Short mmCIF file of C-alpha atoms and ligand atoms in Angstrom, two decimals:
data_model
loop_
_atom_site.label_atom_id
_atom_site.label_comp_id
_atom_site.label_asym_id
_atom_site.label_seq_id
_atom_site.Cartn_x
_atom_site.Cartn_y
_atom_site.Cartn_z
CA MET A 1 -13.85 -21.90 -7.01
CA LYS A 2 -10.89 -20.62 -8.74
CA VAL A 3 -9.59 -16.93 -7.86
CA LEU A 4 -6.92 -15.53 -9.72
CA THR A 5 -4.96 -12.81 -7.90
CA VAL A 6 -2.86 -10.03 -9.48
CA VAL A 7 0.01 -8.35 -7.41
CA GLY A 8 2.96 -6.25 -8.74
CA ALA A 9 4.05 -3.69 -6.23
CA ARG A 10 5.51 -3.65 -2.67
CA PRO A 11 2.25 -2.74 -0.45
CA GLN A 12 0.52 -5.43 -2.59
CA PHE A 13 2.67 -7.96 -1.30
CA ILE A 14 1.94 -7.24 2.29
CA LYS A 15 -1.75 -6.97 1.48
CA VAL A 16 -2.08 -10.41 -0.15
CA ALA A 17 0.16 -12.06 2.75
CA ALA A 18 -2.56 -11.59 5.17
CA VAL A 19 -5.59 -12.75 2.43
CA GLN A 20 -3.60 -15.39 0.77
CA ARG A 21 -2.78 -17.33 4.08
CA VAL A 22 -6.80 -17.44 4.11
CA LEU A 23 -7.69 -18.54 0.88
CA GLN A 24 -4.76 -21.11 0.75
CA ALA A 25 -6.06 -22.77 4.03
CA ASP A 26 -9.77 -22.95 2.45
CA PRO A 27 -10.39 -26.57 0.83
CA LEU A 28 -12.89 -24.77 -1.57
CA ILE A 29 -10.83 -22.04 -3.11
CA GLU A 30 -8.13 -22.84 -5.83
CA SER A 31 -5.65 -20.18 -6.09
CA PHE A 32 -3.56 -18.75 -9.13
CA LEU A 33 -1.06 -15.91 -7.76
CA LEU A 34 0.12 -13.62 -10.41
CA HIS A 35 3.12 -11.26 -10.24
CA THR A 36 3.01 -8.62 -12.73
CA GLY A 37 6.77 -7.83 -12.07
CA GLN A 38 6.20 -3.71 -11.63
CA HIS A 39 8.26 -4.24 -8.65
CA TYR A 40 11.29 -6.46 -9.41
CA ASP A 41 14.38 -5.62 -7.03
CA GLU A 42 14.75 -8.51 -4.24
CA ALA A 43 14.28 -5.30 -1.87
CA MET A 44 11.16 -4.49 -2.95
CA SER A 45 9.66 -7.84 -3.95
CA GLN A 46 11.42 -11.03 -2.96
CA VAL A 47 12.10 -10.18 0.50
CA PHE A 48 8.11 -10.18 1.19
CA PHE A 49 7.48 -13.40 -0.06
CA ASP A 50 10.48 -14.75 2.11
CA GLU A 51 9.76 -13.17 4.95
CA LEU A 52 6.12 -12.89 5.01
CA GLU A 53 5.43 -16.74 3.91
CA ILE A 54 3.83 -15.84 0.66
CA PRO A 55 3.34 -18.65 -1.84
CA PRO A 56 5.78 -18.23 -4.74
CA PRO A 57 3.55 -16.84 -7.74
CA ASN A 58 2.39 -19.43 -10.07
CA LEU A 59 3.64 -16.77 -12.55
CA ASN A 60 5.90 -13.67 -12.96
CA LEU A 61 4.80 -11.63 -16.03
CA ASN A 62 8.59 -9.81 -15.46
CA ILE A 63 6.62 -6.65 -17.05
CA GLY A 64 9.22 -3.98 -15.11
CA SER A 65 9.07 -0.35 -14.97
CA GLY A 66 7.78 1.92 -17.94
CA ASN A 67 5.64 4.82 -18.84
CA HIS A 68 2.28 4.64 -17.18
CA GLY A 69 0.12 3.13 -20.80
CA GLN A 70 3.25 1.22 -21.94
CA GLN A 71 3.56 -0.19 -18.25
CA THR A 72 -0.22 -0.94 -17.99
CA GLY A 73 -1.02 -2.13 -21.76
CA ARG A 74 1.98 -4.70 -21.21
CA MET A 75 0.03 -5.79 -18.24
CA LEU A 76 -3.06 -5.63 -19.58
CA GLU A 77 -2.11 -8.14 -22.50
CA ALA A 78 -0.46 -10.71 -20.81
CA ILE A 79 -3.04 -10.96 -17.66
CA GLU A 80 -5.79 -11.21 -20.50
CA GLN A 81 -3.79 -14.22 -21.79
CA THR A 82 -3.32 -16.07 -18.64
CA LEU A 83 -7.20 -15.56 -17.75
CA MET A 84 -8.45 -16.95 -20.54
CA GLU A 85 -5.63 -19.89 -20.04
CA GLN A 86 -6.68 -20.49 -16.19
CA ARG A 87 -10.78 -19.83 -16.72
CA SER A 88 -10.79 -18.55 -12.91
CA ASP A 89 -13.75 -17.37 -11.79
CA TYR A 90 -12.52 -14.39 -9.93
CA ALA A 91 -10.37 -11.72 -10.22
CA LEU A 92 -8.87 -10.70 -7.13
CA VAL A 93 -6.84 -7.30 -7.08
CA TYR A 94 -5.21 -4.78 -4.54
CA GLY A 95 -5.02 -1.12 -3.73
CA ASP A 96 -4.25 1.58 -6.74
CA THR A 97 -1.06 0.54 -8.24
CA ASN A 98 -0.80 -0.30 -12.50
CA SER A 99 -1.03 -3.37 -11.52
CA THR A 100 -4.41 -3.22 -9.96
CA LEU A 101 -5.94 -1.26 -12.91
CA ALA A 102 -4.40 -4.14 -15.56
CA GLY A 103 -5.87 -6.73 -13.37
CA ALA A 104 -9.67 -5.32 -13.20
CA LEU A 105 -9.60 -4.45 -16.96
CA ALA A 106 -8.59 -7.54 -18.23
CA ALA A 107 -11.05 -9.18 -16.34
CA VAL A 108 -14.12 -7.00 -16.78
CA LYS A 109 -13.66 -7.38 -20.36
CA LEU A 110 -13.63 -11.08 -20.06
CA HIS A 111 -16.73 -10.86 -17.78
CA ILE A 112 -14.79 -12.40 -15.06
CA PRO A 113 -16.10 -10.83 -11.62
CA VAL A 114 -13.53 -8.61 -10.05
CA ALA A 115 -13.31 -8.34 -6.33
CA HIS A 116 -11.02 -5.49 -5.00
CA VAL A 117 -9.51 -5.13 -1.80
CA GLU A 118 -8.92 -1.68 -0.47
CA ALA A 119 -12.15 -0.40 -2.58
CA GLY A 120 -13.28 3.45 -1.92
CA LEU A 121 -10.47 5.05 -0.96
CA ARG A 122 -10.03 8.75 -2.58
CA SER A 123 -7.86 11.53 -2.40
CA PHE A 124 -10.26 13.41 -4.72
CA ASN A 125 -6.97 14.48 -6.59
CA ARG A 126 -6.94 13.31 -10.14
CA HIS A 127 -3.47 14.31 -10.56
CA MET A 128 -2.28 11.17 -8.74
CA PRO A 129 -2.18 8.28 -10.93
CA GLU A 130 -3.39 6.18 -7.87
CA GLU A 131 -6.54 8.10 -8.05
CA ILE A 132 -7.23 7.31 -11.69
CA ASN A 133 -6.50 3.39 -11.02
CA ARG A 134 -8.81 3.41 -7.77
CA VAL A 135 -12.06 5.25 -9.32
CA LEU A 136 -11.53 2.68 -12.66
CA THR A 137 -10.89 -0.41 -10.54
CA ASP A 138 -14.04 0.38 -8.12
CA HIS A 139 -16.22 0.68 -10.91
CA ALA A 140 -15.04 -2.01 -12.76
CA SER A 141 -15.22 -4.16 -10.01
CA ASP A 142 -18.57 -6.80 -8.37
CA LEU A 143 -16.95 -7.10 -5.04
CA LEU A 144 -15.69 -4.06 -3.40
CA PHE A 145 -14.04 -4.64 -0.14
CA ALA A 146 -13.90 -1.48 1.78
CA PRO A 147 -11.50 -0.94 4.58
CA THR A 148 -13.44 2.02 6.66
CA GLU A 149 -16.65 3.21 6.69
CA THR A 150 -15.61 6.55 4.99
CA ALA A 151 -14.29 4.19 2.22
CA ARG A 152 -17.84 2.68 2.00
CA GLU A 153 -19.29 5.95 1.94
CA ASN A 154 -17.30 7.47 -1.30
CA LEU A 155 -18.62 4.40 -3.03
CA ARG A 156 -21.97 5.25 -2.36
CA ARG A 157 -21.74 8.60 -3.08
CA GLU A 158 -20.36 7.45 -6.60
CA GLY A 159 -23.69 5.38 -7.19
CA ILE A 160 -21.97 1.82 -6.79
CA PRO A 161 -25.09 -0.17 -5.94
CA GLU A 162 -24.80 -1.41 -2.33
CA GLU A 163 -24.90 -5.10 -2.50
CA ARG A 164 -21.85 -5.15 -4.32
CA ILE A 165 -19.93 -3.07 -1.01
CA TYR A 166 -18.71 -5.41 1.81
CA LEU A 167 -17.30 -3.35 4.99
CA THR A 168 -14.38 -5.66 5.81
CA GLY A 169 -11.87 -3.87 7.72
CA ASP A 170 -8.03 -3.14 6.67
CA VAL A 171 -6.38 -6.29 5.53
CA MET A 172 -2.91 -4.25 6.76
CA PHE A 173 -4.61 -4.36 9.91
CA ASP A 174 -4.60 -8.00 9.97
CA ALA A 175 -0.87 -7.84 8.81
CA ALA A 176 0.22 -5.69 11.39
CA LEU A 177 -1.26 -7.87 14.50
CA TYR A 178 0.30 -10.97 12.84
CA TYR A 179 3.41 -10.03 11.94
CA GLY A 180 4.26 -7.27 14.18
CA GLU A 181 4.86 -9.49 16.95
CA LYS A 182 6.98 -11.65 14.80
CA SER A 183 9.10 -8.34 14.11
CA ASP A 184 9.73 -7.81 17.90
CA ARG A 185 11.57 -11.18 18.06
CA ALA A 186 13.31 -11.15 14.50
CA SER A 187 14.31 -7.66 13.81
CA GLY A 188 17.58 -6.04 14.61
CA ILE A 189 17.54 -3.18 12.63
CA LEU A 190 17.68 -0.69 15.22
CA ARG A 191 21.08 -2.36 16.68
CA GLN A 192 22.24 -2.52 13.17
CA TYR A 193 22.03 1.16 12.59
CA ASP A 194 22.51 2.26 16.34
CA LEU A 195 19.30 3.96 16.44
CA THR A 196 17.74 4.58 20.10
CA PRO A 197 13.98 4.04 20.28
CA LYS A 198 12.06 7.21 20.32
CA GLN A 199 15.05 9.17 19.56
CA TYR A 200 15.11 9.04 15.59
CA ILE A 201 12.19 10.21 13.12
CA LEU A 202 11.48 7.33 10.84
CA THR A 203 10.90 9.35 6.84
CA THR A 204 9.81 7.27 3.67
CA LEU A 205 9.15 9.20 0.19
CA HIS A 206 8.36 7.97 -3.32
CA ARG A 207 5.30 9.56 -4.30
CA ALA A 208 5.53 11.00 -7.99
CA GLU A 209 3.99 14.48 -7.06
CA ASN A 210 6.64 14.47 -4.50
CA THR A 211 9.74 13.00 -6.45
CA ASP A 212 8.88 14.66 -10.12
CA ASN A 213 8.67 18.21 -8.74
CA LYS A 214 12.04 19.30 -8.02
CA ALA A 215 10.94 22.26 -5.93
CA ARG A 216 9.14 19.71 -3.65
CA LEU A 217 11.95 17.37 -3.69
CA ARG A 218 14.42 20.21 -2.52
CA ALA A 219 11.44 21.88 0.24
CA LEU A 220 11.30 17.94 1.43
CA ILE A 221 15.32 17.37 1.50
CA GLU A 222 16.07 20.70 3.10
CA GLY A 223 13.14 20.66 5.52
CA LEU A 224 14.51 17.32 6.82
CA THR A 225 17.68 18.67 6.83
CA ILE A 226 16.46 21.24 9.48
CA VAL A 227 14.74 18.83 11.83
CA ALA A 228 17.93 16.44 11.42
CA LYS A 229 19.94 19.22 13.14
CA THR A 230 18.02 18.47 16.64
CA THR A 231 16.71 14.47 15.81
CA PRO A 232 18.64 12.07 13.70
CA ILE A 233 16.17 11.00 10.53
CA VAL A 234 16.39 7.47 8.98
CA LEU A 235 15.07 7.18 5.29
CA PRO A 236 15.00 3.96 3.86
CA LEU A 237 14.84 4.65 0.42
CA HIS A 238 12.46 3.59 -2.42
CA PRO A 239 14.56 3.31 -5.69
CA ARG A 240 12.19 6.06 -7.52
CA THR A 241 13.04 8.49 -5.02
CA ARG A 242 16.92 7.47 -5.12
CA ALA A 243 16.96 8.09 -8.72
CA ALA A 244 15.15 11.33 -8.62
CA LEU A 245 17.49 12.68 -5.82
CA GLU A 246 20.77 12.03 -8.32
CA THR A 247 19.36 13.38 -11.26
CA THR A 248 18.28 16.76 -9.46
CA GLY A 249 21.74 17.06 -7.60
CA LEU A 250 20.12 16.92 -4.22
CA TRP A 251 21.81 13.61 -3.35
CA ALA A 252 24.94 14.73 -1.91
CA GLN A 253 22.99 17.01 0.87
CA ALA A 254 20.63 14.22 1.62
CA GLU A 255 23.13 11.65 1.93
CA SER A 256 25.20 13.89 4.27
CA VAL A 257 22.68 14.82 6.74
CA LEU A 258 19.83 11.62 6.77
CA LYS A 259 20.65 8.31 7.59
CA ILE A 260 19.70 6.73 4.02
CA LEU A 261 19.02 3.00 4.03
CA PRO A 262 18.12 0.81 1.36
CA PRO A 263 14.30 -0.51 1.43
CA VAL A 264 14.05 -2.53 4.28
CA GLY A 265 11.92 -5.66 4.52
CA TYR A 266 8.57 -5.71 6.24
CA LEU A 267 9.55 -6.84 9.94
CA ASP A 268 12.51 -4.08 9.98
CA MET A 269 10.25 -1.85 8.81
CA ALA A 270 7.56 -2.37 11.40
CA ALA A 271 10.40 -2.11 14.17
CA LEU A 272 11.41 1.25 13.08
CA GLU A 273 7.95 2.34 12.94
CA LYS A 274 7.15 0.96 16.33
CA ASN A 275 10.27 2.68 17.69
CA ALA A 276 10.35 6.04 16.03
CA ALA A 277 9.75 9.29 17.72
CA LEU A 278 7.47 10.25 15.02
CA ILE A 279 6.61 9.35 11.27
CA ALA A 280 7.12 11.71 8.10
CA THR A 281 5.62 9.85 5.12
CA ASP A 282 3.87 10.26 1.71
CA SER A 283 3.28 6.45 1.81
CA GLY A 284 -0.48 5.04 2.23
CA GLY A 285 0.46 2.13 4.12
CA VAL A 286 2.91 3.61 6.44
CA GLN A 287 0.10 6.26 7.48
CA LYS A 288 -1.71 3.26 8.78
CA GLU A 289 1.06 1.06 10.22
CA ALA A 290 2.16 4.50 12.13
CA PHE A 291 -1.20 4.83 13.58
CA PHE A 292 -1.06 0.76 14.72
CA TYR A 293 1.79 1.43 16.71
CA GLN A 294 0.82 4.59 18.18
CA THR A 295 3.37 6.88 16.56
CA PRO A 296 2.57 10.30 15.85
CA CYS A 297 2.60 10.53 12.27
CA VAL A 298 2.86 13.66 9.41
CA THR A 299 1.73 13.05 5.89
CA LEU A 300 3.70 15.02 3.32
CA ARG A 301 1.23 15.52 1.07
CA THR A 302 -1.59 18.02 0.11
CA GLU A 303 -4.00 15.25 1.34
CA THR A 304 -4.74 11.92 2.44
CA GLU A 305 -7.22 9.13 2.24
CA TRP A 306 -7.03 8.24 5.53
CA THR A 307 -8.74 11.04 6.74
CA GLU A 308 -10.05 9.21 9.89
CA LEU A 309 -6.22 9.35 11.18
CA VAL A 310 -6.15 13.39 10.79
CA GLU A 311 -9.68 13.68 12.42
CA ALA A 312 -8.55 11.85 15.66
CA GLY A 313 -5.37 13.62 15.99
CA TRP A 314 -2.91 10.73 14.78
CA ASN A 315 -2.13 12.30 11.53
CA ARG A 316 -0.92 15.81 10.60
CA VAL A 317 -1.00 16.43 6.67
CA VAL A 318 1.99 18.97 5.63
CA ALA A 319 2.05 20.18 2.31
CA PRO A 320 5.76 20.26 1.35
CA LEU A 321 5.75 23.36 -0.28
CA THR A 322 8.83 25.00 1.34
CA ALA A 323 11.27 23.64 3.48
CA GLU A 324 10.20 25.79 6.68
CA LYS A 325 6.57 24.22 6.14
CA VAL A 326 7.87 20.72 6.30
CA SER A 327 10.43 21.35 9.45
CA GLU A 328 8.03 23.22 11.78
CA GLY A 329 5.38 20.58 10.65
CA ILE A 330 7.15 17.92 11.82
CA LEU A 331 8.69 19.19 14.81
CA GLN A 332 5.29 20.48 15.80
CA THR A 333 4.12 17.20 15.60
CA LEU A 334 6.55 15.57 17.64
CA GLY A 335 4.96 14.26 20.75
CA ALA A 336 1.38 14.07 19.59
CA ARG A 337 -0.85 11.93 20.66
CA GLY A 338 -4.25 11.19 19.17
CA LYS A 339 -7.61 10.00 20.54
CA THR A 340 -8.76 6.18 20.71
CA ILE A 341 -10.25 5.02 17.58
CA ALA A 342 -10.74 1.63 15.71
CA PRO A 343 -11.77 2.37 12.09
CA TYR A 344 -10.25 -0.33 10.59
CA GLY A 345 -11.69 -3.36 11.86
CA ASP A 346 -11.16 -6.31 14.29
CA GLY A 347 -7.99 -8.01 12.31
CA ARG A 348 -10.49 -10.38 10.51
CA ALA A 349 -10.48 -8.75 7.41
CA ALA A 350 -9.10 -11.56 4.98
CA GLU A 351 -11.52 -13.98 6.35
CA LYS A 352 -14.58 -11.77 5.65
CA ILE A 353 -13.15 -11.38 2.37
CA ALA A 354 -12.84 -15.43 1.90
CA GLN A 355 -16.29 -15.39 3.14
CA ALA A 356 -17.94 -12.90 0.58
CA LEU A 357 -16.21 -14.37 -2.16
CA LYS A 358 -17.59 -17.91 -1.32
CA ARG A 359 -20.89 -16.49 -0.84
CA HIS A 360 -20.97 -14.59 -3.95
CA TYR A 361 -19.87 -17.48 -5.75
CA ASP A 362 -22.98 -19.80 -4.17
CA GLU A 363 -25.37 -17.51 -5.06
CA THR A 364 -24.30 -16.54 -8.66
CA SER A 365 -23.47 -20.30 -9.94
CA GLN A 366 -27.36 -21.04 -9.56
CA ILE A 367 -27.95 -18.24 -11.39
CA ASP A 368 -25.36 -18.51 -14.56
CA ARG A 369 -22.75 -20.45 -14.12
C1 UD1 B 1 4.01 2.41 -7.20
C2 UD1 B 1 2.60 2.69 -7.26
C3 UD1 B 1 2.28 3.21 -6.33
C4 UD1 B 1 2.49 2.57 -4.82
C5 UD1 B 1 4.06 2.23 -5.17
C6 UD1 B 1 4.37 1.57 -4.02
C7 UD1 B 1 1.84 3.31 -9.63
C8 UD1 B 1 1.07 4.40 -10.52
N1 UD1 B 1 2.56 3.48 -8.36
O1 UD1 B 1 4.55 3.43 -7.75
O2 UD1 B 1 1.03 4.11 -5.99
O3 UD1 B 1 2.73 3.56 -3.57
O4 UD1 B 1 4.14 1.63 -5.99
O5 UD1 B 1 5.56 1.49 -3.72
O6 UD1 B 1 1.64 1.95 -9.73
N2 UD1 B 1 11.75 0.72 -9.43
C9 UD1 B 1 13.30 0.23 -9.37
N3 UD1 B 1 13.06 -1.17 -8.58
C10 UD1 B 1 11.56 -1.93 -8.48
C11 UD1 B 1 10.66 -1.11 -8.80
C12 UD1 B 1 10.83 0.14 -9.24
O7 UD1 B 1 14.48 0.61 -9.48
O8 UD1 B 1 11.96 -2.68 -8.04
C13 UD1 B 1 12.04 2.22 -10.15
C14 UD1 B 1 11.88 2.46 -11.24
O9 UD1 B 1 12.93 3.66 -11.89
C15 UD1 B 1 10.96 2.74 -11.71
C16 UD1 B 1 10.34 3.57 -10.86
O10 UD1 B 1 10.83 3.03 -9.59
O11 UD1 B 1 10.73 3.53 -13.00
C17 UD1 B 1 8.86 3.83 -10.34
O12 UD1 B 1 8.33 2.36 -10.07
P1 UD1 B 1 6.51 2.07 -10.62
O13 UD1 B 1 6.52 1.00 -9.78
O14 UD1 B 1 6.76 2.67 -11.94
O15 UD1 B 1 6.32 3.29 -9.55
P2 UD1 B 1 6.19 3.43 -7.76
O16 UD1 B 1 6.87 4.82 -7.83
O17 UD1 B 1 7.04 2.45 -7.34
N1 UDP B 2 7.72 -0.44 3.53
C1 UDP B 2 8.42 -1.58 3.83
N2 UDP B 2 9.96 -1.42 3.64
C2 UDP B 2 10.28 -0.14 3.00
C3 UDP B 2 9.39 0.99 3.31
C4 UDP B 2 7.88 0.72 3.04
O1 UDP B 2 8.35 -2.82 4.45
O2 UDP B 2 11.38 0.56 2.73
C5 UDP B 2 6.38 -1.23 3.87
C6 UDP B 2 5.47 -0.44 4.39
O3 UDP B 2 5.60 -1.12 6.11
C7 UDP B 2 3.85 -0.66 4.34
C8 UDP B 2 4.10 -0.86 2.95
O4 UDP B 2 5.69 -1.29 2.56
O5 UDP B 2 3.40 -1.67 4.62
C9 UDP B 2 3.69 0.47 1.92
O6 UDP B 2 4.05 0.58 0.85
P1 UDP B 2 4.75 1.72 -0.08
O7 UDP B 2 4.83 2.60 0.91
O8 UDP B 2 5.87 1.03 -0.90
O9 UDP B 2 3.26 2.35 -0.75
P2 UDP B 2 1.74 2.63 -0.49
O10 UDP B 2 1.62 2.12 0.74
O11 UDP B 2 2.01 4.15 -0.48
O12 UDP B 2 1.36 2.42 -1.98
#
């Protein structure tokens, strides 16, 4: 049975690391790893292949950056070509990026079953490109791997047939368990940047609705400036946000009050997350990692897909509409603790995904292969 996996952006490298290890170890599964090239800087791509020991991609399409239609369209054409050449039995896609949608769309049109890892996530905000990518991918998929009960429920509500939905747990939890300890041994980032555990706030920002809206970006930087007067803020910076700060003239202020780092590798990021007093982020993955490491979190958005963390008190959604909202939201959350919950499975999501794929293959190969 041959599985062609499509990845392209940073969070997908972390997710694929957990799953690829299991697929690779299974003699019944032949794997083909396709990198779209959506992310291409060394610090946004290669570092994860090296640190997480992901096998090198069999093919990198080197698509690079572009407008949504242009980027997705170029991926679609090249992925279709590769799927036809490789004659794979499944296309495995992850998350909600343009690489996800292009992979799903190319495969479904060729009648190649699509398997979607992290299915059923919803923000219910159709202005987010990720929301469009998720909904379309889920509705093109044959196997939907839901990380949580909430995700499964979202899929049911949209009429996805029950037999297509698999509650597997979250592959990012698998990754945190597997690589989290390695980070304790391997990362020297706290020493490198002279950081004292629990005496700094970790921030990440890259969401389009924050970077592409000048008023929001200003509110965020000014809000963080207020907080940084009492607690240092560390900001490993996504290239998109760096560019936005430069073009909006906010770079000088940001640089003078925040400890801005280039994007860091996964092991350093885990160390920063574990030792932060609080994480303030607009990232999906970082919100969950905050919980895995029991660090309180503020989500700098108007909503979140990971609602169970808000309900349990681990995460607080703070819409970055004014500087005061941002600073008060962060300062009031310092020291918060949530309830004990375990919504992300048992750390064996990748194994459940591999088993579901093999079972599906066995069942359907008797019918129509
Ligand atoms: C993408 C995903 C988003 C995900 C994020 C993870 C979509 C629509 N968005 O957003 O869901 O949360 O990845 O990080 O797929 N750039 C570089 N070097 C790189 C990559 C990007 O400089 O290696 C810059 C380019 O200026 C580019 C911009 O970042 O135009 C945005 O990159 P893109 O991949 O389009 O979207 P992200 O914001 O990274
Ligand atoms: N991450 C990282 N280095 C960084 C920022 C993030 O390794 O400088 C990791 C983070 O630990 C998480 C993933 O990247 O595992 C999240 O990716 P990102 O925030 O880019 O995307 P999202 O999860 O919002 O789609």
